[in-house]
C-alpha cells in the first residue's frame, strides 16, 4: 500500500493487510494506492496482489517504508485455511490442494513435490513471497530502508509506524482501540505440525525464521 505523501507499507499476505487497507481508506480514501489485485484471477499476475519494494516508483524513494512479516509455521496454516474456505479458487492453490481435498499435512507434502521454480510451489511458498516483496534473497540482505513489524504485534507496530509519519490522531486512536482481525478459522497452528513437518518448514524458510527469531510455539 502507498499512503500518498506519507509512507509505503509492504506486507506479506495474511499479515493484517485487510485491516490496514480498510483503516487507511476510511481515513484517507483515494490517497491510499493499492496493487491491482489480479493475482487471484490471473496466474501470470500472481505478484500483483501485494506491492513489492521494487514496484515502488523511484519518485517515492523519499517516503519511509514499513514492512510486516509473520511466523512462517503460523503463516502456512493460515494460508491453507483461508483458501480452503475462500469462495474464489486460485488455480495454483487448487492444483496443490487437489481441489481442496487434501488436509494441511497432505497439502504441505504435495507442495514439496513441485519444482522450486514452478508456479505451484512459488504461489504457496513463504520465503519466495518474502524475498519477492522485500527485494532480497538468502545472499542479499533485506534493504535496511524498510522498517519491519510483525503480524503478532501488528496493531502496536502499525500505530508506531503511522505515528512517525503524522497520520490523523483519529486514525491512531482507532488502531489503539481495535483488536479484532480478519483471522482464518482454525486451531492453534502448532497442532497441525508433526515434528518432521515442522523441521521441513524450518529448512525451507530458515533464512526468514532465523532473521526474525521465530519459533514453533507448541501449545500444552
PDB file of N, CA and C in Angstrom, residues 98-157:
ATOM      1  N   UNK A  98      -5.198 -30.329  -4.533  1.00  0.00           N
ATOM      2  CA  UNK A  98      -6.013 -31.310  -5.251  1.00  0.00           C
ATOM      3  C   UNK A  98      -7.495 -30.969  -5.103  1.00  0.00           C
ATOM      4  N   UNK A  99      -7.803 -29.739  -5.506  1.00  0.00           N
ATOM      5  CA  UNK A  99      -9.185 -29.283  -5.456  1.00  0.00           C
ATOM      6  C   UNK A  99      -9.715 -29.138  -4.053  1.00  0.00           C
ATOM      7  N   UNK A 100      -8.836 -28.739  -3.116  1.00  0.00           N
ATOM      8  CA  UNK A 100      -9.185 -28.553  -1.703  1.00  0.00           C
ATOM      9  C   UNK A 100      -9.592 -29.856  -1.016  1.00  0.00           C
ATOM     10  N   UNK A 101      -9.085 -30.981  -1.505  1.00  0.00           N
ATOM     11  CA  UNK A 101      -9.409 -32.267  -0.884  1.00  0.00           C
ATOM     12  C   UNK A 101      -8.339 -32.711   0.108  1.00  0.00           C
ATOM     13  N   UNK A 102      -7.142 -32.128   0.076  1.00  0.00           N
ATOM     14  CA  UNK A 102      -6.070 -32.533   0.973  1.00  0.00           C
ATOM     15  C   UNK A 102      -6.165 -31.796   2.299  1.00  0.00           C
ATOM     16  N   UNK A 103      -5.851 -32.491   3.394  1.00  0.00           N
ATOM     17  CA  UNK A 103      -5.738 -31.796   4.663  1.00  0.00           C
ATOM     18  C   UNK A 103      -4.437 -31.006   4.676  1.00  0.00           C
ATOM     19  N   UNK A 104      -4.173 -30.295   5.770  1.00  0.00           N
ATOM     20  CA  UNK A 104      -2.999 -29.422   5.800  1.00  0.00           C
ATOM     21  C   UNK A 104      -1.697 -30.188   5.576  1.00  0.00           C
ATOM     22  N   UNK A 105      -1.530 -31.312   6.277  1.00  0.00           N
ATOM     23  CA  UNK A 105      -0.313 -32.090   6.111  1.00  0.00           C
ATOM     24  C   UNK A 105      -0.146 -32.589   4.693  1.00  0.00           C
ATOM     25  N   UNK A 106      -1.233 -33.052   4.098  1.00  0.00           N
ATOM     26  CA  UNK A 106      -1.184 -33.519   2.715  1.00  0.00           C
ATOM     27  C   UNK A 106      -0.859 -32.395   1.742  1.00  0.00           C
ATOM     28  N   UNK A 107      -1.419 -31.221   2.008  1.00  0.00           N
ATOM     29  CA  UNK A 107      -1.129 -30.052   1.174  1.00  0.00           C
ATOM     30  C   UNK A 107       0.359 -29.713   1.223  1.00  0.00           C
ATOM     31  N   UNK A 108       0.925 -29.670   2.419  1.00  0.00           N
ATOM     32  CA  UNK A 108       2.331 -29.314   2.567  1.00  0.00           C
ATOM     33  C   UNK A 108       3.235 -30.370   1.929  1.00  0.00           C
ATOM     34  N   UNK A 109       2.896 -31.639   2.076  1.00  0.00           N
ATOM     35  CA  UNK A 109       3.686 -32.687   1.447  1.00  0.00           C
ATOM     36  C   UNK A 109       3.598 -32.593  -0.070  1.00  0.00           C
ATOM     37  N   UNK A 110       2.413 -32.333  -0.590  1.00  0.00           N
ATOM     38  CA  UNK A 110       2.256 -32.229  -2.040  1.00  0.00           C
ATOM     39  C   UNK A 110       2.993 -31.001  -2.582  1.00  0.00           C
ATOM     40  N   UNK A 111       2.991 -29.911  -1.817  1.00  0.00           N
ATOM     41  CA  UNK A 111       3.692 -28.702  -2.247  1.00  0.00           C
ATOM     42  C   UNK A 111       5.162 -28.996  -2.513  1.00  0.00           C
ATOM     43  N   UNK A 112       5.754 -29.833  -1.680  1.00  0.00           N
ATOM     44  CA  UNK A 112       7.181 -30.122  -1.819  1.00  0.00           C
ATOM     45  C   UNK A 112       7.500 -31.054  -2.973  1.00  0.00           C
ATOM     46  N   UNK A 113       6.480 -31.568  -3.658  1.00  0.00           N
ATOM     47  CA  UNK A 113       6.743 -32.413  -4.826  1.00  0.00           C
ATOM     48  C   UNK A 113       6.924 -31.591  -6.093  1.00  0.00           C
ATOM     49  N   UNK A 114       6.591 -30.292  -6.036  1.00  0.00           N
ATOM     50  CA  UNK A 114       6.709 -29.442  -7.219  1.00  0.00           C
ATOM     51  C   UNK A 114       8.102 -28.816  -7.271  1.00  0.00           C
ATOM     52  N   UNK A 115       8.626 -28.602  -8.470  1.00  0.00           N
ATOM     53  CA  UNK A 115       9.939 -27.946  -8.589  1.00  0.00           C
ATOM     54  C   UNK A 115       9.921 -26.575  -7.917  1.00  0.00           C
ATOM     55  N   UNK A 116      11.077 -26.161  -7.379  1.00  0.00           N
ATOM     56  CA  UNK A 116      11.151 -24.908  -6.636  1.00  0.00           C
ATOM     57  C   UNK A 116      10.778 -23.697  -7.478  1.00  0.00           C
ATOM     58  N   UNK A 117      10.961 -23.786  -8.795  1.00  0.00           N
ATOM     59  CA  UNK A 117      10.645 -22.646  -9.662  1.00  0.00           C
ATOM     60  C   UNK A 117       9.298 -22.795 -10.354  1.00  0.00           C
ATOM     61  N   UNK A 118       8.497 -23.774  -9.931  1.00  0.00           N
ATOM     62  CA  UNK A 118       7.188 -23.974 -10.554  1.00  0.00           C
ATOM     63  C   UNK A 118       6.177 -22.977 -10.004  1.00  0.00           C
ATOM     64  N   UNK A 119       5.197 -22.582 -10.804  1.00  0.00           N
ATOM     65  CA  UNK A 119       4.155 -21.674 -10.297  1.00  0.00           C
ATOM     66  C   UNK A 119       3.434 -22.233  -9.079  1.00  0.00           C
ATOM     67  N   UNK A 120       3.222 -23.547  -9.060  1.00  0.00           N
ATOM     68  CA  UNK A 120       2.504 -24.156  -7.938  1.00  0.00           C
ATOM     69  C   UNK A 120       3.284 -23.978  -6.640  1.00  0.00           C
ATOM     70  N   UNK A 121       4.587 -24.206  -6.678  1.00  0.00           N
ATOM     71  CA  UNK A 121       5.405 -24.077  -5.472  1.00  0.00           C
ATOM     72  C   UNK A 121       5.528 -22.609  -5.067  1.00  0.00           C
ATOM     73  N   UNK A 122       5.814 -21.748  -6.026  1.00  0.00           N
ATOM     74  CA  UNK A 122       6.041 -20.341  -5.715  1.00  0.00           C
ATOM     75  C   UNK A 122       4.799 -19.682  -5.135  1.00  0.00           C
ATOM     76  N   UNK A 123       3.638 -20.075  -5.602  1.00  0.00           N
ATOM     77  CA  UNK A 123       2.406 -19.425  -5.158  1.00  0.00           C
ATOM     78  C   UNK A 123       2.163 -19.627  -3.673  1.00  0.00           C
ATOM     79  N   UNK A 124       2.575 -20.787  -3.129  1.00  0.00           N
ATOM     80  CA  UNK A 124       2.280 -21.102  -1.736  1.00  0.00           C
ATOM     81  C   UNK A 124       3.537 -21.217  -0.883  1.00  0.00           C
ATOM     82  N   UNK A 125       4.641 -20.634  -1.320  1.00  0.00           N
ATOM     83  CA  UNK A 125       5.888 -20.718  -0.570  1.00  0.00           C
ATOM     84  C   UNK A 125       6.170 -19.407   0.137  1.00  0.00           C
ATOM     85  N   UNK A 126       6.380 -19.473   1.446  1.00  0.00           N
ATOM     86  CA  UNK A 126       6.568 -18.276   2.261  1.00  0.00           C
ATOM     87  C   UNK A 126       7.808 -17.490   1.849  1.00  0.00           C
ATOM     88  N   UNK A 127       8.952 -18.154   1.807  1.00  0.00           N
ATOM     89  CA  UNK A 127      10.201 -17.433   1.545  1.00  0.00           C
ATOM     90  C   UNK A 127      10.210 -16.770   0.189  1.00  0.00           C
ATOM     91  N   UNK A 128       9.645 -17.440  -0.801  1.00  0.00           N
ATOM     92  CA  UNK A 128       9.618 -16.841  -2.128  1.00  0.00           C
ATOM     93  C   UNK A 128       8.847 -15.535  -2.121  1.00  0.00           C
ATOM     94  N   UNK A 129       7.718 -15.513  -1.415  1.00  0.00           N
ATOM     95  CA  UNK A 129       6.935 -14.284  -1.324  1.00  0.00           C
ATOM     96  C   UNK A 129       7.704 -13.209  -0.553  1.00  0.00           C
ATOM     97  N   UNK A 130       8.337 -13.624   0.539  1.00  0.00           N
ATOM     98  CA  UNK A 130       9.108 -12.658   1.333  1.00  0.00           C
ATOM     99  C   UNK A 130      10.232 -12.041   0.506  1.00  0.00           C
ATOM    100  N   UNK A 131      11.003 -12.871  -0.179  1.00  0.00           N
ATOM    101  CA  UNK A 131      12.116 -12.362  -0.970  1.00  0.00           C
ATOM    102  C   UNK A 131      11.634 -11.454  -2.085  1.00  0.00           C
ATOM    103  N   UNK A 132      10.517 -11.826  -2.695  1.00  0.00           N
ATOM    104  CA  UNK A 132       9.966 -11.014  -3.785  1.00  0.00           C
ATOM    105  C   UNK A 132       9.471  -9.660  -3.250  1.00  0.00           C
ATOM    106  N   UNK A 133       8.693  -9.665  -2.193  1.00  0.00           N
ATOM    107  CA  UNK A 133       8.101  -8.426  -1.696  1.00  0.00           C
ATOM    108  C   UNK A 133       9.171  -7.478  -1.167  1.00  0.00           C
ATOM    109  N   UNK A 134      10.171  -8.018  -0.475  1.00  0.00           N
ATOM    110  CA  UNK A 134      11.177  -7.168   0.146  1.00  0.00           C
ATOM    111  C   UNK A 134      12.472  -7.088  -0.662  1.00  0.00           C
ATOM    112  N   UNK A 135      12.425  -7.591  -1.901  1.00  0.00           N
ATOM    113  CA  UNK A 135      13.523  -7.429  -2.870  1.00  0.00           C
ATOM    114  C   UNK A 135      14.868  -7.863  -2.289  1.00  0.00           C
ATOM    115  N   UNK A 136      14.911  -9.104  -1.805  1.00  0.00           N
ATOM    116  CA  UNK A 136      16.139  -9.638  -1.242  1.00  0.00           C
ATOM    117  C   UNK A 136      16.169 -11.140  -1.516  1.00  0.00           C
ATOM    118  N   UNK A 137      17.196 -11.806  -1.037  1.00  0.00           N
ATOM    119  CA  UNK A 137      17.284 -13.258  -1.124  1.00  0.00           C
ATOM    120  C   UNK A 137      18.224 -13.750  -0.036  1.00  0.00           C
ATOM    121  N   UNK A 138      18.515 -15.038  -0.011  1.00  0.00           N
ATOM    122  CA  UNK A 138      19.340 -15.586   1.057  1.00  0.00           C
ATOM    123  C   UNK A 138      20.739 -14.969   1.076  1.00  0.00           C
ATOM    124  N   UNK A 139      21.206 -14.530  -0.096  1.00  0.00           N
ATOM    125  CA  UNK A 139      22.552 -13.952  -0.190  1.00  0.00           C
ATOM    126  C   UNK A 139      22.551 -12.429  -0.218  1.00  0.00           C
ATOM    127  N   UNK A 140      21.394 -11.840  -0.406  1.00  0.00           N
ATOM    128  CA  UNK A 140      21.280 -10.375  -0.467  1.00  0.00           C
ATOM    129  C   UNK A 140      20.374  -9.914   0.660  1.00  0.00           C
ATOM    130  N   UNK A 141      20.924  -9.308   1.699  1.00  0.00           N
ATOM    131  CA  UNK A 141      20.115  -8.913   2.851  1.00  0.00           C
ATOM    132  C   UNK A 141      19.006  -7.931   2.474  1.00  0.00           C
ATOM    133  N   UNK A 142      17.977  -7.936   3.308  1.00  0.00           N
ATOM    134  CA  UNK A 142      16.872  -7.002   3.112  1.00  0.00           C
ATOM    135  C   UNK A 142      17.375  -5.559   3.216  1.00  0.00           C
ATOM    136  N   UNK A 143      16.804  -4.697   2.388  1.00  0.00           N
ATOM    137  CA  UNK A 143      17.171  -3.278   2.383  1.00  0.00           C
ATOM    138  C   UNK A 143      16.872  -2.664   3.755  1.00  0.00           C
ATOM    139  N   UNK A 144      17.880  -2.089   4.412  1.00  0.00           N
ATOM    140  CA  UNK A 144      17.654  -1.510   5.744  1.00  0.00           C
ATOM    141  C   UNK A 144      16.714  -0.320   5.729  1.00  0.00           C
ATOM    142  N   UNK A 145      16.387   0.153   4.527  1.00  0.00           N
ATOM    143  CA  UNK A 145      15.410   1.244   4.421  1.00  0.00           C
ATOM    144  C   UNK A 145      14.055   0.820   4.959  1.00  0.00           C
ATOM    145  N   UNK A 146      13.767  -0.491   4.897  1.00  0.00           N
ATOM    146  CA  UNK A 146      12.461  -0.999   5.309  1.00  0.00           C
ATOM    147  C   UNK A 146      12.474  -1.269   6.805  1.00  0.00           C
ATOM    148  N   UNK A 147      11.626  -0.579   7.553  1.00  0.00           N
ATOM    149  CA  UNK A 147      11.477  -0.819   8.983  1.00  0.00           C
ATOM    150  C   UNK A 147      10.418  -1.898   9.188  1.00  0.00           C
ATOM    151  N   UNK A 148      10.783  -2.975   9.859  1.00  0.00           N
ATOM    152  CA  UNK A 148       9.918  -4.141   9.903  1.00  0.00           C
ATOM    153  C   UNK A 148       9.064  -4.221  11.163  1.00  0.00           C
ATOM    154  N   UNK A 149       7.851  -4.703  10.971  1.00  0.00           N
ATOM    155  CA  UNK A 149       6.946  -5.040  12.050  1.00  0.00           C
ATOM    156  C   UNK A 149       6.473  -6.471  11.865  1.00  0.00           C
ATOM    157  N   UNK A 150       5.695  -6.950  12.804  1.00  0.00           N
ATOM    158  CA  UNK A 150       5.254  -8.337  12.792  1.00  0.00           C
ATOM    159  C   UNK A 150       3.731  -8.426  12.908  1.00  0.00           C
ATOM    160  N   UNK A 151       3.183  -9.443  12.284  1.00  0.00           N
ATOM    161  CA  UNK A 151       1.760  -9.719  12.408  1.00  0.00           C
ATOM    162  C   UNK A 151       1.371  -9.913  13.863  1.00  0.00           C
ATOM    163  N   UNK A 152       2.249 -10.543  14.625  1.00  0.00           N
ATOM    164  CA  UNK A 152       1.956 -10.860  16.016  1.00  0.00           C
ATOM    165  C   UNK A 152       1.762  -9.608  16.870  1.00  0.00           C
ATOM    166  N   UNK A 153       2.301  -8.487  16.431  1.00  0.00           N
ATOM    167  CA  UNK A 153       2.157  -7.207  17.142  1.00  0.00           C
ATOM    168  C   UNK A 153       1.704  -6.119  16.165  1.00  0.00           C
ATOM    169  N   UNK A 154       0.861  -6.504  15.213  1.00  0.00           N
ATOM    170  CA  UNK A 154       0.547  -5.611  14.094  1.00  0.00           C
ATOM    171  C   UNK A 154      -0.060  -4.285  14.551  1.00  0.00           C
ATOM    172  N   UNK A 155      -0.947  -4.318  15.538  1.00  0.00           N
ATOM    173  CA  UNK A 155      -1.591  -3.068  15.953  1.00  0.00           C
ATOM    174  C   UNK A 155      -0.583  -2.109  16.583  1.00  0.00           C
ATOM    175  N   UNK A 156       0.241  -2.617  17.468  1.00  0.00           N
ATOM    176  CA  UNK A 156       1.236  -1.764  18.112  1.00  0.00           C
ATOM    177  C   UNK A 156       2.266  -1.251  17.117  1.00  0.00           C
ATOM    178  N   UNK A 157       2.700  -2.124  16.218  1.00  0.00           N
ATOM    179  CA  UNK A 157       3.708  -1.715  15.235  1.00  0.00           C
ATOM    180  C   UNK A 157       3.136  -0.702  14.244  1.00  0.00           C
TER     181      UNK A 157
END
